[in-house]
Coordinates of C-alpha atoms in Angstrom, one line a residue:
X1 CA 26.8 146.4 65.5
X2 CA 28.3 149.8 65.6
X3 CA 32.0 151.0 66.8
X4 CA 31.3 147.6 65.8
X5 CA 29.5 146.4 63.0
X6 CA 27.2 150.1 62.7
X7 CA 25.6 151.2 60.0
X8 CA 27.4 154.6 60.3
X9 CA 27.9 157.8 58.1
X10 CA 31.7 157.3 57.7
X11 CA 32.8 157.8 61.5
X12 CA 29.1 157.1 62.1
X13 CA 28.2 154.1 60.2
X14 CA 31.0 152.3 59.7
X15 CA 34.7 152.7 60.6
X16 CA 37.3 152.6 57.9
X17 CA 40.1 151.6 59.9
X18 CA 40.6 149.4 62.7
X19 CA 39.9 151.4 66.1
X20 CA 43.0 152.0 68.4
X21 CA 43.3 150.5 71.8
X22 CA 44.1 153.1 73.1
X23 CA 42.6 156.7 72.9
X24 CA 42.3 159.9 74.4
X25 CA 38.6 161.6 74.5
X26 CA 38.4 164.8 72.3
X27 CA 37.8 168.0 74.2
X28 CA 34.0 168.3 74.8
X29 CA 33.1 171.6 72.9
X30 CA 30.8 172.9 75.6
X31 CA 29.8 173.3 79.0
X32 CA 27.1 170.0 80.2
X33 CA 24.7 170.8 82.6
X34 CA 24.9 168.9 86.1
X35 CA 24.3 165.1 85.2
X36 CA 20.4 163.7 85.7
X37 CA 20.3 160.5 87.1
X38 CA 17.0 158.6 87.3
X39 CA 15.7 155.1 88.0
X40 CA 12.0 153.8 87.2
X41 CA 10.8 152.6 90.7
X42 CA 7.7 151.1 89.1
X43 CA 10.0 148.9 87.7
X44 CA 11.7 147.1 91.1
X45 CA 8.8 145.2 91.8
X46 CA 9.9 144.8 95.4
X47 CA 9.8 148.5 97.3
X48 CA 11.3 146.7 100.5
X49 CA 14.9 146.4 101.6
X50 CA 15.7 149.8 100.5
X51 CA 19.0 149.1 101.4
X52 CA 20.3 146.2 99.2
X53 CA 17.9 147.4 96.2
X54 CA 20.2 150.7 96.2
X55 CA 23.6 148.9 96.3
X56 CA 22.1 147.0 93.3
X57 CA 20.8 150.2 91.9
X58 CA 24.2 151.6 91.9
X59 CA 25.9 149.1 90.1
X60 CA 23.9 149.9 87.3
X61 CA 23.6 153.8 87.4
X62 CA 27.6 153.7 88.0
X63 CA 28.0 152.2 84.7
X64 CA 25.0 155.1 83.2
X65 CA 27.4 157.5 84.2
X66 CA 30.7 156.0 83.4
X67 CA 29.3 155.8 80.1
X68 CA 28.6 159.7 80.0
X69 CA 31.8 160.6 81.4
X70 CA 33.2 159.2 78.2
X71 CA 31.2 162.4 76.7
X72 CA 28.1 161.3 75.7
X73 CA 25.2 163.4 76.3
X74 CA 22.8 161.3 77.6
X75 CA 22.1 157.7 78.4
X76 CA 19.6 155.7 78.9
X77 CA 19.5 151.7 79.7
X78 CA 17.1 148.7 80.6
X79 CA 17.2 145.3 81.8
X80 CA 14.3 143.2 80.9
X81 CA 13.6 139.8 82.5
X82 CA 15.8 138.0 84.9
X83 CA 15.2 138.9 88.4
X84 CA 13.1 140.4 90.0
X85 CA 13.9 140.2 93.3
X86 CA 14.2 142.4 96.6
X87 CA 18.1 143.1 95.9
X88 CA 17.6 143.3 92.1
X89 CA 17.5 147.3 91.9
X90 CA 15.6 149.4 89.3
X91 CA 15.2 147.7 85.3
X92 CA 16.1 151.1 83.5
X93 CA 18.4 154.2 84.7
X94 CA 19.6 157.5 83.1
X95 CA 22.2 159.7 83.3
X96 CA 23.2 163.0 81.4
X97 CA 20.9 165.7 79.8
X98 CA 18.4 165.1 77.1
X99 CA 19.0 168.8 76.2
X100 CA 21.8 170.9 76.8
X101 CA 20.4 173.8 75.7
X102 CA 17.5 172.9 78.3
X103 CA 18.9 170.4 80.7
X104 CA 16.1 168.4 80.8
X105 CA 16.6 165.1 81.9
X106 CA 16.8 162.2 80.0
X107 CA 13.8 159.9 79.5
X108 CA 13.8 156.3 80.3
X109 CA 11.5 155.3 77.3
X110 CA 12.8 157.5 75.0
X111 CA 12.7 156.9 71.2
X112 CA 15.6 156.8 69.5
X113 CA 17.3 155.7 66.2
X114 CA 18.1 152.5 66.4
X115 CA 20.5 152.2 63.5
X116 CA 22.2 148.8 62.8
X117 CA 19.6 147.1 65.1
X118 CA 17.5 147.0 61.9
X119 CA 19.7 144.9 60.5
X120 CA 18.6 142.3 62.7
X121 CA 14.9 142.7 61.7
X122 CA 15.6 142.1 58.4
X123 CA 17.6 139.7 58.5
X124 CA 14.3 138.0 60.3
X125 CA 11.7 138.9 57.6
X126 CA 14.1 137.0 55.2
X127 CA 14.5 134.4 57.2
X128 CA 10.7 133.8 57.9
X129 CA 10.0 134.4 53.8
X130 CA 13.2 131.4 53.6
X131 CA 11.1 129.0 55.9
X132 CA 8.0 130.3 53.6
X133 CA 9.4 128.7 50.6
X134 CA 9.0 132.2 49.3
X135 CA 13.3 132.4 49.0
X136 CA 16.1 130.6 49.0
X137 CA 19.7 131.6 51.3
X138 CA 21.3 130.4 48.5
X139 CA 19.2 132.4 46.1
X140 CA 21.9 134.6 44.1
X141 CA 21.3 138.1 44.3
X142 CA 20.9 138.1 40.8
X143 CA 18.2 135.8 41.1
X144 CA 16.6 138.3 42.2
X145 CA 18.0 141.7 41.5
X146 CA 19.2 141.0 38.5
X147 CA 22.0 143.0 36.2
X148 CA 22.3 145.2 39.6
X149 CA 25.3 144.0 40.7
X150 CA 27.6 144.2 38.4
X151 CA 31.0 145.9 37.2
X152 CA 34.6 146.3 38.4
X153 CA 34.7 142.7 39.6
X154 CA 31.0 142.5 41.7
X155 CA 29.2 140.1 40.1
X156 CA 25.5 139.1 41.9
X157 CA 25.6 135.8 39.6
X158 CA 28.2 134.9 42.5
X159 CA 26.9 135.8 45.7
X160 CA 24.0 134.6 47.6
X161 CA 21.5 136.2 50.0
X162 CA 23.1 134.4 53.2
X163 CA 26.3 136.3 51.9
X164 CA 24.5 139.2 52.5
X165 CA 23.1 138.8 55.9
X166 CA 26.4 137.4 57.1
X167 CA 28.6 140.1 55.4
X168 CA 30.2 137.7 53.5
X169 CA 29.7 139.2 49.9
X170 CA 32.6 141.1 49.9
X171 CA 30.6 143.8 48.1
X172 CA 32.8 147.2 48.9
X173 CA 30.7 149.4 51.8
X174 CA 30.7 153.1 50.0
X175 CA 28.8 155.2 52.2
X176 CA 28.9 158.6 52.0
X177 CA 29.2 160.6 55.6
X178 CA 29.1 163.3 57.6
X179 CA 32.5 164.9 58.6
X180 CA 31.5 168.3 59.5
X181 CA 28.4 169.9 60.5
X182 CA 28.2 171.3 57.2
X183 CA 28.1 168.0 55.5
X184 CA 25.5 167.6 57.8
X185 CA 22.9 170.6 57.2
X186 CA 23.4 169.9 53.4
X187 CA 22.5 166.5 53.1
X188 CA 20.3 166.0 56.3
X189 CA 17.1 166.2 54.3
X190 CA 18.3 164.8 51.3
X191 CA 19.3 160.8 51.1
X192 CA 21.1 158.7 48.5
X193 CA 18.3 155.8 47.7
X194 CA 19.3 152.2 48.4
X195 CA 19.8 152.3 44.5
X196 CA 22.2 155.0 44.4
X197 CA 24.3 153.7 47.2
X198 CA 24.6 150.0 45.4
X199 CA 25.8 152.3 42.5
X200 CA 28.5 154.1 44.6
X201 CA 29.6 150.7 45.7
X202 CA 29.8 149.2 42.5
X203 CA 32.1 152.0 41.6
X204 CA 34.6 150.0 43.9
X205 CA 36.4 146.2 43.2
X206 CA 35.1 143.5 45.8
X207 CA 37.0 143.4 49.2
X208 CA 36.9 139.9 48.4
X209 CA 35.9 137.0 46.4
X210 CA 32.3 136.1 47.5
X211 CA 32.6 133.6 51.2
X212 CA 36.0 134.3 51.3
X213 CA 36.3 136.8 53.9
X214 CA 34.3 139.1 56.2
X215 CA 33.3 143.1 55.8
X216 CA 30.7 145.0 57.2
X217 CA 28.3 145.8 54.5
X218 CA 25.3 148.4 54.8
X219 CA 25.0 148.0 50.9
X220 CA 24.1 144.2 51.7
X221 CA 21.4 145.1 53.4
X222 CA 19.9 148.0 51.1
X223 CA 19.8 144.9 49.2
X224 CA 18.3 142.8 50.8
X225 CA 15.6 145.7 51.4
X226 CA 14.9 145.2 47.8
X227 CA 15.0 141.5 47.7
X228 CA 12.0 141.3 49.8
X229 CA 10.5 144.2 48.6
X230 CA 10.5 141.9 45.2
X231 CA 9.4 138.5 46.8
X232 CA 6.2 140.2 48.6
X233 CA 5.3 142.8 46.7
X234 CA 5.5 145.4 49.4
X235 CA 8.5 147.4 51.0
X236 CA 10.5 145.7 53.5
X237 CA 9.4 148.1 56.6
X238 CA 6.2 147.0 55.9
X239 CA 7.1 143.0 56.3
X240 CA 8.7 144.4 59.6
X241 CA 5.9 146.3 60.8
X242 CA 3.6 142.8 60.0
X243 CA 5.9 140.3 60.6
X244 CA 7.4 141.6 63.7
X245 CA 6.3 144.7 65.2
X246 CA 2.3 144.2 65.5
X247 CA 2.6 140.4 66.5
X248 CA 5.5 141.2 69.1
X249 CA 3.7 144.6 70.2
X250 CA 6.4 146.4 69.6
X251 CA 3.8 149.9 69.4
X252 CA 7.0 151.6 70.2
X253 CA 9.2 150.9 67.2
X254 CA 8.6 152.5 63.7
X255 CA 9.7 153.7 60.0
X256 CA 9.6 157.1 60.2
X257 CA 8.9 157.1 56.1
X258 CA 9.7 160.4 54.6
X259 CA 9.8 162.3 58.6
X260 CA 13.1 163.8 59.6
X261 CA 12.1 163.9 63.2
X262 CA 12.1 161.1 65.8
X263 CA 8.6 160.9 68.6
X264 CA 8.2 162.3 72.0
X265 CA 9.3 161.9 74.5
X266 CA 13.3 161.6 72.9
X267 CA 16.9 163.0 74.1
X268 CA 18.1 165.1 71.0
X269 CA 20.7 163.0 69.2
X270 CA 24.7 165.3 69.2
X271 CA 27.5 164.7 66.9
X272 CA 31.3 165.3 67.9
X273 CA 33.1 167.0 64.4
X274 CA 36.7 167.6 64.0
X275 CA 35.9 171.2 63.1
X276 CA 34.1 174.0 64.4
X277 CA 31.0 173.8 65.5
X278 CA 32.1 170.8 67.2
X279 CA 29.3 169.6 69.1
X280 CA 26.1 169.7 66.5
X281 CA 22.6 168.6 67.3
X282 CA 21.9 166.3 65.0
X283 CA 18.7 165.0 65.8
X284 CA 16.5 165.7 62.2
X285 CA 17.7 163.1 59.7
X286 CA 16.2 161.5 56.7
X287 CA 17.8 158.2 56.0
X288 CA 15.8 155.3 56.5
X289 CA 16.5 152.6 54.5
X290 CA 17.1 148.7 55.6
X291 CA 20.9 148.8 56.9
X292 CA 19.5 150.7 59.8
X293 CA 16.0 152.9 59.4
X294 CA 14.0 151.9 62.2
X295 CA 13.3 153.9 65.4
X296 CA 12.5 152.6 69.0
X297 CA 13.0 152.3 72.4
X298 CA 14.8 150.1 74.9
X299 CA 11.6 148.5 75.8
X300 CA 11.1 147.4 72.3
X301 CA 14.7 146.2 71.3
X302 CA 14.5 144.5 74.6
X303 CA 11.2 142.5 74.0
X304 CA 11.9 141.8 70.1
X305 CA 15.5 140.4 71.2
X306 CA 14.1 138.1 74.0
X307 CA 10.9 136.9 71.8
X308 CA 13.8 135.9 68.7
X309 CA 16.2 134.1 71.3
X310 CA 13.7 132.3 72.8
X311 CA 12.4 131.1 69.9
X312 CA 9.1 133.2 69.2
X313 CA 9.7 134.6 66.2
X314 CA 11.6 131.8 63.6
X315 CA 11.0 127.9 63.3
X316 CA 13.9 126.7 64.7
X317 CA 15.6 125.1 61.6
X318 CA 15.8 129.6 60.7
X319 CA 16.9 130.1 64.3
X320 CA 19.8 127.8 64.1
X321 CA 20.7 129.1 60.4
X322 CA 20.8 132.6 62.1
X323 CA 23.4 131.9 64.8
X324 CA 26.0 129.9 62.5
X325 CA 28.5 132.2 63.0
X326 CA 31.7 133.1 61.5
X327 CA 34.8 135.4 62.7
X328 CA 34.8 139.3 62.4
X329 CA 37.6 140.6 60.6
X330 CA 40.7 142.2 62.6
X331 CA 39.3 145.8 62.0
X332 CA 35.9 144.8 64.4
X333 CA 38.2 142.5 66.6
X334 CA 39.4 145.4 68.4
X335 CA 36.3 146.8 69.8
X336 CA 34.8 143.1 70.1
X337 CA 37.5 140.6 71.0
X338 CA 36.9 137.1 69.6
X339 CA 33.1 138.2 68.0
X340 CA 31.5 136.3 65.4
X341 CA 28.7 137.5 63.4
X342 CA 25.4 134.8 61.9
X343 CA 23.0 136.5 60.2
X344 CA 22.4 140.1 61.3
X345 CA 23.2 138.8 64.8
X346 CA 26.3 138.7 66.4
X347 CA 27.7 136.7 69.2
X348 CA 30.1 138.0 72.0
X349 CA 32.3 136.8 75.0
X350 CA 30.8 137.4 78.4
X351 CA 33.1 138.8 81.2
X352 CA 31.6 136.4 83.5
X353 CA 31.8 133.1 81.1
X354 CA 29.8 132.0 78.0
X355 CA 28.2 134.2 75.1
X356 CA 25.6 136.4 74.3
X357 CA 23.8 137.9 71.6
X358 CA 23.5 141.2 70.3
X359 CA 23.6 143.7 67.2
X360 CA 23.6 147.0 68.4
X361 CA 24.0 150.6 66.0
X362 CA 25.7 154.0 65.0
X363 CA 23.7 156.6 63.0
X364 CA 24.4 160.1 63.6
X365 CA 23.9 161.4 66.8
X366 CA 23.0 158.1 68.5
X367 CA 24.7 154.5 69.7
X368 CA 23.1 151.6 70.9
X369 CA 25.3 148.7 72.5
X370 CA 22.6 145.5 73.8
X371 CA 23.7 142.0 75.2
X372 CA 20.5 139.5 75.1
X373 CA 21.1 135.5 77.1
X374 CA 21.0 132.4 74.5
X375 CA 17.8 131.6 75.7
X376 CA 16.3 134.9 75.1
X377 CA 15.0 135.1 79.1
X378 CA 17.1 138.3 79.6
X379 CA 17.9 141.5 77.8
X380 CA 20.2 144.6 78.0
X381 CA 19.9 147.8 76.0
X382 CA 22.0 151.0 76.2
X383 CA 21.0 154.0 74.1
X384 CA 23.3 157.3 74.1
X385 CA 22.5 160.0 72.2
X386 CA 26.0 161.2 71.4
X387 CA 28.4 159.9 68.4
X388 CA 31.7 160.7 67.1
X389 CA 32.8 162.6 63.5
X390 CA 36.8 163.2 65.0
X391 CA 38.4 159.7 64.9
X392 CA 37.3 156.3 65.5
X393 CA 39.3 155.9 68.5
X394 CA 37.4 158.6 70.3
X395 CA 34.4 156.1 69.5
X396 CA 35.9 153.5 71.4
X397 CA 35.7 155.0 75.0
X398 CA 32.3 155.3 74.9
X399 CA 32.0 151.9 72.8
X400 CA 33.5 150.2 75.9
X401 CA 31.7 151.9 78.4
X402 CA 28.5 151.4 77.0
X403 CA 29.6 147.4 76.0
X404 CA 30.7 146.8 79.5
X405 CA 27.5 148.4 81.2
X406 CA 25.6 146.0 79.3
X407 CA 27.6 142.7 79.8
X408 CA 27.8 143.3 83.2
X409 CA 24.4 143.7 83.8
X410 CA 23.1 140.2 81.9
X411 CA 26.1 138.6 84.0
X412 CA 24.6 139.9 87.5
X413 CA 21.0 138.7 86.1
X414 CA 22.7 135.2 85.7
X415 CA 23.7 135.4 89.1
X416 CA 27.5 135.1 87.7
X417 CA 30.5 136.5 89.1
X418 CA 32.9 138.3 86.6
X419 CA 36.4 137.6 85.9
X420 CA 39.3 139.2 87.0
X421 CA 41.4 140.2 84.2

């Protein structure tokens, strides 16, 4: 989750204060090229009916470029199952630059941070080593981490691991950003370890008494990186890559270990500061630890999302543990009215009726908003390679645009109409 539940670098990862309603977009420091617009074609499976497969098309590029009229660079999106029909239109479209000092256009299976996503992946791996008998949810952290949590009032004797996943811990969320693009060139190559950050946090009284409240936590999942890196012997991106990624196929999805750069084909990732320079390429980072390391594509986030709905990936005892959900606090009610959050998954009103499922992520210089059915058969994944350093209401634009796009594209899968409101 992201303007939601992120894992941001302060404006990034995750917002301090509850975003405003209403907001006014900050002035976009330079000039865009022309937008680029593209759909796959080998995608429509139907080339006939030209006619109704563009009115469908244009549903779905409309919302692209509403989304980068909120001033993100580039955009791209995908639908995966559903329909495939005649009328259906094009699974992914673009819109924007990939480059603005190139114009290129933006790629529709371009790599990309997927921040917070990873949280969901995780969360998985601990689920699986849960069904293994290999942990407990209701392990403490001290269990297994033990003496690490401790001081000013945290104490891992008193929360669990299903605390964790559900951000339920109350363990303080102290980490460090990047407000200006100096912040940025100075730390870029240099990361606080997951160790360090727990640290910071512990330098902070609890936001709450453990399961007694609900705060977005990166720390939790750092965490939880090092939970399973203690109950397999091997580093949790490793679990992923075994558990997940090379069963699932997911080729496209990766730890980028001790690399600042993301693969080819990619838009270059921009961050809107406050201050001069105002629009920075951000796109080199080091910082990939468990509350949001991984990089991917649409493809991938689409196909690991279906495969875990529909029930592919955890027995279903670990399924169902995963989509108990509890409320959001007021701060991430306001960019996702009447959310609830299970274990690194979140469920979120449809504008056409019902729920759906979804994590999404903020890291520096890229967002991702997704909407996946219950049942897994259909996915939605949005990926813009613009953030925002100025205010957390000039996240929420583009948080809405990029929301909207998504959930109205799993609605017109499900053959539902959407509400008036």
């Amino acid at each position: 989750m992201p303007a939601h539940p992120p894992r941001n670098r302060r404006a990034t990862r995750c917002p301090r204060a509850a975003l405003a309603v209403t907001a006014t977009l900050a002035a976009a420091a330079v000039a865009l090229p022309p937008a680029f617009a593209s759909a796959n074609p080998g995608e429509t499976g139907h080339p006939g009916s030209q006619g109704s497969a563009r009115a469908a098309h244009s549903d779905f590029q409309r919302d692209a470029d509403a989304v980068r009229a909120t001033g993100a660079i580039g955009v791209q999106a995908r639908i995966s199952g559903g329909r495939t029909t005649p009328t259906s239109g094009p699974r992914t479209v673009t819109s924007g630059t990939a480059d603005i000092r190139t114009g290129r256009s933006v790629p529709a299976d371009g790599y990309f941070r997927i921040a917070s996503n990873t949280k969901t992946f995780v969360a998985t791996v601990v689920l699986q080593l849960s069904a293994e008998r290999k942990l407990s949810l209701d392990d403490t952290v001290e269990r297994w981490l033990p003496g690490l949590v401790r001081g000013n009032g945290n104490d891992g004797r008193r929360i669990t691991l299903r605390q964790l996943l559900q951000h339920t811990s109350g363990i303080h969320d102290d980490y460090p950003g990047f407000d200006s693009a100096a912040a940025y060139y100075e730390k870029r190559f240099d990361p606080y370890t997951p160790r360090q950050l727990v640290e910071r946090a512990m330098r902070h009284r609890p936001d709450f008494r453990p399961g007694r409240g609900w705060a977005y936590s990166n720390v939790g999942y750092m965490l939880l990186g090092m939970v399973i890196e203690k109950a397999t012997g091997r580093t949790w991106h490793t679990e992923v890559r075994e558990r997940l990624l090379e069963p699932l196929g997911l080729r496209h999805t990766y730890h980028p270990d001790d690399s600042p750069a993301i693969r080819t084909p990619h838009a270059r990732g921009y961050q809107r500061f406050a201050t001069a320079p105002k629009l920075v390429d951000v796109t080199l980072l080091k910082d990939a630890n468990a509350s949001g390391g991984l990089i991917g594509t649409t493809a991938d986030l689409n196909r690991f999302f279906r495969a875990l709905l529909g029930g592919k990936v955890l027995k279903p005892a670990q399924l169902k543990e995963m989509k108990r959900t509890v409320p959001l606090n007021k701060e991430f009610q306001v960019p996702y009215p009447g959310a609830r959050y299970g274990l690194g998954l979140m469920k979120s009103k449809l504008p056409c009726g019902g729920w759906y499922w979804s994590h999404g992520g903020d890291e520096i210089g890229y967002m991702t908003r997704n909407a996946v059915s219950d049942d897994g058969r259909v996915a939605v994944t949005a990926s813009m390679s613009t953030e925002w350093s100025t205010s957390a209401a000039d996240t929420l634009p583009q948080h809405r645009a990029a929301t909207g796009m998504v959930t109205r594209a799993l609605c017109t899968e499900r053959n539902l109409p959407l509400r008036q409101h």
